[in-house]
């Protein structure tokens, strides 16, 4: 009687894309499900399968899902904006922060004027909070304004994706 | 007198050293090397990082799809992302985006609170002499013109948009992009980022 072994589970999206056999201990299988083919396609286009594999090997197993998700995000952004990728987003956010900081300083300056001229019973719920950010407005060059020391990357490890 | 013959040497001229990419890849740096303008030999680490994260062939494809005047920025952004990923293999520069988005949210909340207080003061100026404590303004109260001017005028509108008063919206003109869905609730919804297709062919 023929030994009917159960059919192997379907290949993960990575192995399907690479047209190879998906082994039980495939490194990509937990993170690139078969029903999400575009996810791996984007990552492969930007980073390449071997580079992704090397990156995953460098991180602990409990952090690989976050690693894959950040790689996917970065790949998507790069495909949308081949010139600047995530750097454009960072620059945009920095610019927005400078504007918000400017607006906040103005609003609080006006508040201070009102507080000085108003009776005290209006002061109960007024909190004038001094902005504590010290971000510099980006210079004219988009990428030149970002240097490797402007973003302390080590501290970002604490930000966990929910 | 013997003359040195300039044959097919490893560089475009006998005086140019190979670019950092060709040195790393141990190949001849040809005159039309796509990497040479952007990976000078005195910055070997730049290409090493880019190669480690993206790979030379992927970078070649990306640069080939861009216009020449876009390539320098593209290389520099790739180098930046690559270094970020080398320093933080888990989050790379996405960690920076998350951090900045949180800062933006915090500043926005502070600005909203300050503007709410300003509205209260303006109302107090317009009402009867303040012998009686004022009622707190309702969230959806019509904002007088003076408040609109206070909130929006000096900074040219800034990024503050009060939906109740249809304030200045001139600077926020980058809302044309479809947000890139992120499986986690990254607050930055990409709508405010001007993401015009910059590549010559629109992508890799």
Coordinates of C-alpha atoms in Angstrom, one line a residue:
Chain A
X1 CA 0.0 0.0 0.0
X2 CA 1.3 3.3 -1.0
X3 CA 2.3 5.3 1.9
X4 CA 0.2 8.3 1.5
X5 CA 2.0 11.1 3.3
X6 CA 0.0 14.2 3.9
X7 CA 0.6 16.8 1.1
X8 CA 3.2 19.3 2.1
X9 CA 1.8 22.7 3.2
X10 CA 1.7 25.2 0.4
X11 CA 4.8 27.1 -0.3
X12 CA 5.3 30.5 1.3
X13 CA 5.1 33.6 -0.8
X14 CA 8.9 33.8 -0.9
X15 CA 9.5 30.3 -2.2
X16 CA 6.6 30.7 -4.6
X17 CA 8.2 33.8 -6.0
X18 CA 11.7 32.2 -6.1
X19 CA 10.2 29.1 -7.6
X20 CA 11.8 26.8 -5.1
X21 CA 10.7 24.1 -2.7
X22 CA 9.5 25.5 0.6
X23 CA 11.1 23.4 3.2
X24 CA 9.7 22.9 6.7
X25 CA 12.3 25.2 8.2
X26 CA 12.1 27.9 5.6
X27 CA 13.3 31.1 7.0
X28 CA 10.8 33.2 5.2
X29 CA 7.7 31.1 5.7
X30 CA 6.6 32.6 9.1
X31 CA 6.7 36.1 7.7
X32 CA 5.7 35.8 4.0
X33 CA 2.4 34.0 3.9
X34 CA 1.2 32.5 0.6
X35 CA -1.7 34.9 0.6
X36 CA 0.5 38.0 0.6
X37 CA 2.6 37.6 -2.6
X38 CA 3.2 41.3 -3.1
X39 CA 4.8 41.7 0.2
X40 CA 7.7 39.5 -0.7
X41 CA 7.8 40.8 -4.2
X42 CA 8.4 44.3 -3.0
X43 CA 11.0 43.3 -0.5
X44 CA 12.8 41.2 -3.0
X45 CA 12.8 44.0 -5.6
X46 CA 14.4 46.5 -3.2
X47 CA 16.6 44.4 -1.0
X48 CA 16.9 41.0 -2.6
X49 CA 16.2 37.7 -1.0
X50 CA 19.7 36.9 0.1
X51 CA 20.1 40.3 1.8
X52 CA 16.8 39.8 3.6
X53 CA 18.0 36.4 4.7
X54 CA 21.2 37.8 6.1
X55 CA 19.4 40.6 7.9
X56 CA 17.0 38.1 9.5
X57 CA 19.9 35.9 10.6
X58 CA 21.4 38.9 12.4
X59 CA 18.4 39.5 14.6
X60 CA 17.0 37.4 17.4
X61 CA 14.0 35.3 16.4
X62 CA 11.6 37.2 18.5
X63 CA 12.4 40.4 16.6
X64 CA 12.2 39.0 13.1
X65 CA 8.6 39.8 12.5
X66 CA 9.2 43.4 13.3
X67 CA 12.3 43.3 11.1
X68 CA 10.3 42.0 8.2
X69 CA 7.5 44.5 8.6
X70 CA 10.0 47.4 8.7
X71 CA 11.7 46.0 5.6
X72 CA 8.4 45.7 3.8
X73 CA 7.5 49.3 4.8
X74 CA 10.8 50.6 3.7
X75 CA 10.5 48.7 0.4
X76 CA 7.1 50.1 -0.3
X77 CA 8.2 53.6 0.4
X78 CA 11.2 53.2 -1.8
X79 CA 9.1 51.9 -4.6
X80 CA 6.7 54.8 -4.3
X81 CA 9.6 57.3 -4.2
X82 CA 12.7 55.8 -5.8
X83 CA 14.8 58.9 -5.2
X84 CA 14.2 59.6 -1.6
X85 CA 12.4 56.6 -0.1
X86 CA 12.0 56.9 3.7
X87 CA 14.4 59.8 3.8
X88 CA 11.8 61.9 2.2
X89 CA 9.3 61.0 4.8
X90 CA 11.8 61.7 7.6
X91 CA 12.6 65.1 6.1
X92 CA 8.9 65.9 5.7
X93 CA 8.3 65.0 9.4
X94 CA 11.2 67.1 10.5
X95 CA 9.8 70.0 8.5
X96 CA 6.4 69.5 10.0
X97 CA 7.9 69.5 13.5
X98 CA 9.7 72.8 12.9
X99 CA 6.4 74.3 11.7
X100 CA 4.5 73.0 14.7
X101 CA 7.1 74.2 17.0
X102 CA 7.0 77.6 15.5
X103 CA 3.2 77.7 15.7
X104 CA 3.3 76.6 19.3
X105 CA 5.7 79.3 20.3
X106 CA 3.5 81.9 18.7
X107 CA 0.4 80.6 20.3
X108 CA 2.0 80.4 23.7
X109 CA 3.4 83.9 23.4
X110 CA -0.1 85.2 22.7
X111 CA -1.4 83.2 25.6
X112 CA 1.1 84.8 27.8
X113 CA -0.1 88.3 26.7
X114 CA -3.7 87.3 27.5
X115 CA -2.8 85.8 30.8
X116 CA -1.1 89.0 31.9
X117 CA -4.1 91.1 31.0
X118 CA -6.9 88.9 32.3
X119 CA -8.3 88.4 35.8
X120 CA -6.8 85.6 37.8
X121 CA -9.9 83.3 37.7
X122 CA -9.3 82.7 34.1
X123 CA -5.9 81.3 34.8
X124 CA -7.0 78.1 36.4
X125 CA -6.7 75.8 33.4
X126 CA -4.0 77.5 31.5
X127 CA -0.9 75.5 31.0
X128 CA 1.8 77.2 29.1
X129 CA 4.1 74.4 28.2
X130 CA 7.5 75.3 26.8
X131 CA 8.3 73.2 23.8
X132 CA 11.3 71.0 24.6
X133 CA 12.3 70.0 21.2
X134 CA 15.4 71.3 19.6
X135 CA 15.0 70.2 16.0
X136 CA 16.7 72.3 13.5
X137 CA 15.0 73.4 10.4
X138 CA 16.4 71.4 7.5
X139 CA 18.7 73.2 5.2
X140 CA 18.0 73.6 1.5
X141 CA 19.4 70.2 0.5
X142 CA 16.9 67.5 1.3
X143 CA 19.4 64.7 1.8
X144 CA 22.4 66.8 2.8
X145 CA 20.4 68.2 5.7
X146 CA 20.3 64.7 7.2
X147 CA 23.5 63.4 8.5
X148 CA 24.1 60.1 10.2
X149 CA 24.4 61.8 13.6
X150 CA 21.1 63.7 13.4
X151 CA 19.2 60.5 14.1
X152 CA 20.4 58.5 17.0
X153 CA 19.4 55.2 15.6
X154 CA 20.3 53.2 18.6
X155 CA 17.6 54.6 20.8
X156 CA 14.9 53.8 18.3
X157 CA 15.2 50.1 19.2
X158 CA 13.0 50.8 22.1
X159 CA 10.0 51.7 19.9
X160 CA 8.0 48.6 19.5
X161 CA 5.5 48.3 16.9
X162 CA 2.2 47.5 18.6
Chain B
X1 CA 62.4 57.3 -25.0
X2 CA 59.8 54.9 -24.1
X3 CA 56.3 56.2 -23.9
X4 CA 53.8 54.7 -21.7
X5 CA 51.0 53.4 -23.7
X6 CA 47.6 53.9 -22.4
X7 CA 46.0 50.7 -23.1
X8 CA 42.7 49.4 -21.7
X9 CA 43.7 50.2 -18.2
X10 CA 41.6 49.6 -15.2
X11 CA 40.4 53.2 -15.0
X12 CA 39.3 55.7 -17.4
X13 CA 42.6 57.4 -17.3
X14 CA 45.8 56.3 -15.8
X15 CA 45.3 58.9 -13.0
X16 CA 41.8 57.9 -11.8
X17 CA 41.6 55.3 -9.1
X18 CA 38.7 52.9 -9.2
X19 CA 35.5 54.0 -7.5
X20 CA 34.7 52.6 -4.1
X21 CA 32.1 50.2 -5.7
X22 CA 34.5 48.7 -8.1
X23 CA 37.2 48.4 -5.5
X24 CA 34.8 46.6 -3.2
X25 CA 33.6 44.4 -6.0
X26 CA 37.1 43.9 -7.3
X27 CA 36.4 44.7 -10.8
X28 CA 37.6 47.1 -13.4
X29 CA 36.1 50.6 -13.0
X30 CA 35.1 51.4 -16.6
X31 CA 34.7 54.9 -17.9
X32 CA 30.9 54.7 -17.8
X33 CA 30.7 53.1 -14.4
X34 CA 27.3 54.0 -13.0
X35 CA 28.7 54.0 -9.4
X36 CA 31.8 56.1 -9.9
X37 CA 30.2 59.6 -9.6
X38 CA 28.5 58.7 -6.3
X39 CA 30.9 56.3 -4.6
X40 CA 34.3 58.0 -4.5
X41 CA 37.2 55.9 -3.4
X42 CA 37.7 57.8 -0.2
X43 CA 34.3 56.7 1.1
X44 CA 34.5 52.9 1.0
X45 CA 32.1 52.4 3.9
X46 CA 29.3 54.1 2.0
X47 CA 29.2 51.5 -0.7
X48 CA 29.9 48.7 1.7
X49 CA 26.8 49.6 3.6
X50 CA 24.7 50.0 0.5
X51 CA 25.9 46.8 -0.9
X52 CA 25.2 44.9 2.3
X53 CA 21.6 46.1 2.6
X54 CA 20.5 46.6 -1.0
X55 CA 23.0 44.8 -3.1
X56 CA 24.9 46.2 -6.1
X57 CA 22.6 44.9 -8.7
X58 CA 19.5 46.3 -7.1
X59 CA 21.2 49.7 -6.8
X60 CA 22.2 49.5 -10.4
X61 CA 18.6 48.9 -11.5
X62 CA 17.3 51.6 -9.3
X63 CA 19.8 54.2 -10.6
X64 CA 19.3 53.1 -14.2
X65 CA 15.6 53.9 -13.8
X66 CA 16.3 57.4 -12.6
X67 CA 17.2 60.6 -14.4
X68 CA 20.9 61.5 -14.1
X69 CA 20.2 64.6 -12.0
X70 CA 18.2 62.4 -9.5
X71 CA 20.9 59.8 -8.9
X72 CA 23.0 61.6 -6.4
X73 CA 20.1 62.2 -4.1
X74 CA 19.0 58.6 -4.6
X75 CA 22.4 57.2 -3.7
X76 CA 22.7 59.5 -0.6
X77 CA 19.2 58.4 0.6
X78 CA 20.1 54.7 0.0
X79 CA 23.4 55.2 1.9
X80 CA 21.5 56.8 4.8
X81 CA 18.9 54.0 4.9
X82 CA 21.6 51.4 4.7
X83 CA 23.6 52.9 7.5
X84 CA 20.4 53.2 9.6
X85 CA 19.7 49.5 8.9
X86 CA 23.3 48.5 9.8
X87 CA 23.0 50.3 13.1
X88 CA 19.5 49.0 13.8
X89 CA 18.9 45.8 11.9
X90 CA 15.3 45.5 13.3
X91 CA 13.8 48.9 12.5
X92 CA 16.3 50.7 10.4
X93 CA 15.2 54.2 9.5
X94 CA 11.5 53.2 10.1
X95 CA 12.3 53.6 13.8
X96 CA 13.2 57.2 13.1
X97 CA 9.9 57.7 11.3
X98 CA 8.0 56.3 14.2
X99 CA 9.9 58.5 16.7
X100 CA 9.3 61.6 14.6
X101 CA 5.7 60.9 14.2
X102 CA 5.3 60.6 17.9
X103 CA 7.0 64.0 18.3
X104 CA 4.7 65.5 15.7
X105 CA 1.6 64.2 17.5
X106 CA 2.9 65.5 20.8
X107 CA 3.5 69.0 19.4
X108 CA 0.1 69.0 17.6
X109 CA -1.6 68.2 20.9
X110 CA 0.2 71.0 22.7
X111 CA -0.7 73.4 19.9
X112 CA -4.3 72.3 20.0
X113 CA -4.3 72.9 23.8
X114 CA -2.7 76.3 23.4
X115 CA -5.2 77.4 20.7
X116 CA -8.1 76.2 22.8
X117 CA -6.9 78.4 25.6
X118 CA -6.6 81.3 23.1
X119 CA -10.1 80.8 22.0
X120 CA -11.3 81.0 25.6
X121 CA -9.5 84.3 26.1
X122 CA -10.8 85.8 22.9
X123 CA -14.3 84.9 24.0
X124 CA -13.8 86.5 27.3
X125 CA -12.8 89.7 25.5
X126 CA -16.0 89.7 23.5
X127 CA -18.4 89.0 26.2
X128 CA -19.7 91.3 28.9
X129 CA -17.3 92.7 31.5
X130 CA -16.0 89.7 33.2
X131 CA -17.6 90.0 36.6
X132 CA -19.0 86.5 36.3
X133 CA -16.8 83.5 35.6
X134 CA -16.9 82.5 31.9
X135 CA -18.6 79.4 30.6
X136 CA -16.1 77.1 28.9
X137 CA -16.4 77.3 25.2
X138 CA -18.0 74.3 23.5
X139 CA -15.8 72.2 21.3
X140 CA -17.7 73.2 18.2
X141 CA -18.3 76.8 18.9
X142 CA -18.0 79.2 16.0
X143 CA -14.6 80.7 16.1
X144 CA -14.6 84.5 15.7
X145 CA -12.6 86.0 13.0
X146 CA -10.0 87.4 15.5
X147 CA -9.3 83.9 16.6
X148 CA -8.9 82.6 13.1
X149 CA -6.4 85.4 12.5
X150 CA -4.5 84.7 15.7
X151 CA -4.3 81.0 15.0
X152 CA -3.4 81.1 11.4
X153 CA -2.0 84.4 10.4
X154 CA 1.6 84.8 11.6
X155 CA 2.8 81.4 10.6
X156 CA 1.1 81.5 7.3
X157 CA -1.2 78.8 8.4
X158 CA 1.4 76.4 9.6
X159 CA 0.2 72.9 9.9
X160 CA -2.7 73.7 12.3
X161 CA -6.0 72.9 10.8
X162 CA -9.0 73.4 12.9
X163 CA -11.9 71.7 11.3
X164 CA -14.3 73.9 13.0
X165 CA -13.2 77.1 11.4
X166 CA -11.9 76.1 8.0
X167 CA -8.7 77.9 8.7
X168 CA -5.8 78.4 6.4
X169 CA -5.1 75.3 4.4
X170 CA -2.7 76.6 2.0
X171 CA 0.4 74.8 3.2
X172 CA -1.2 71.4 3.4
X173 CA -1.3 70.8 -0.2
X174 CA 0.3 67.4 -0.2
X175 CA -2.8 65.3 0.3
X176 CA -2.9 63.6 -3.1
X177 CA -1.1 60.4 -2.2
X178 CA -2.8 57.1 -1.3
X179 CA -1.5 56.1 2.2
X180 CA 0.7 53.1 2.3
X181 CA -1.1 50.7 4.6
X182 CA 1.1 49.6 7.5
X183 CA 0.1 46.6 9.5
X184 CA 0.7 48.5 12.7
X185 CA -0.9 51.7 13.7
X186 CA 1.9 54.0 12.7
X187 CA 0.2 57.3 13.1
X188 CA 1.9 58.8 10.0
X189 CA -0.7 58.3 7.3
X190 CA 1.6 59.4 4.5
X191 CA -1.1 61.8 3.2
X192 CA 0.9 64.9 4.1
X193 CA 4.0 63.7 2.3
X194 CA 4.4 65.0 -1.2
X195 CA 5.2 61.8 -2.9
X196 CA 5.2 62.8 -6.5
X197 CA 6.6 60.1 -8.7
X198 CA 10.2 61.2 -9.1
X199 CA 11.7 58.4 -11.0
X200 CA 12.0 58.5 -14.7
X201 CA 9.9 55.4 -15.1
X202 CA 8.0 55.7 -11.9
X203 CA 9.8 52.9 -10.1
X204 CA 12.3 50.2 -10.2

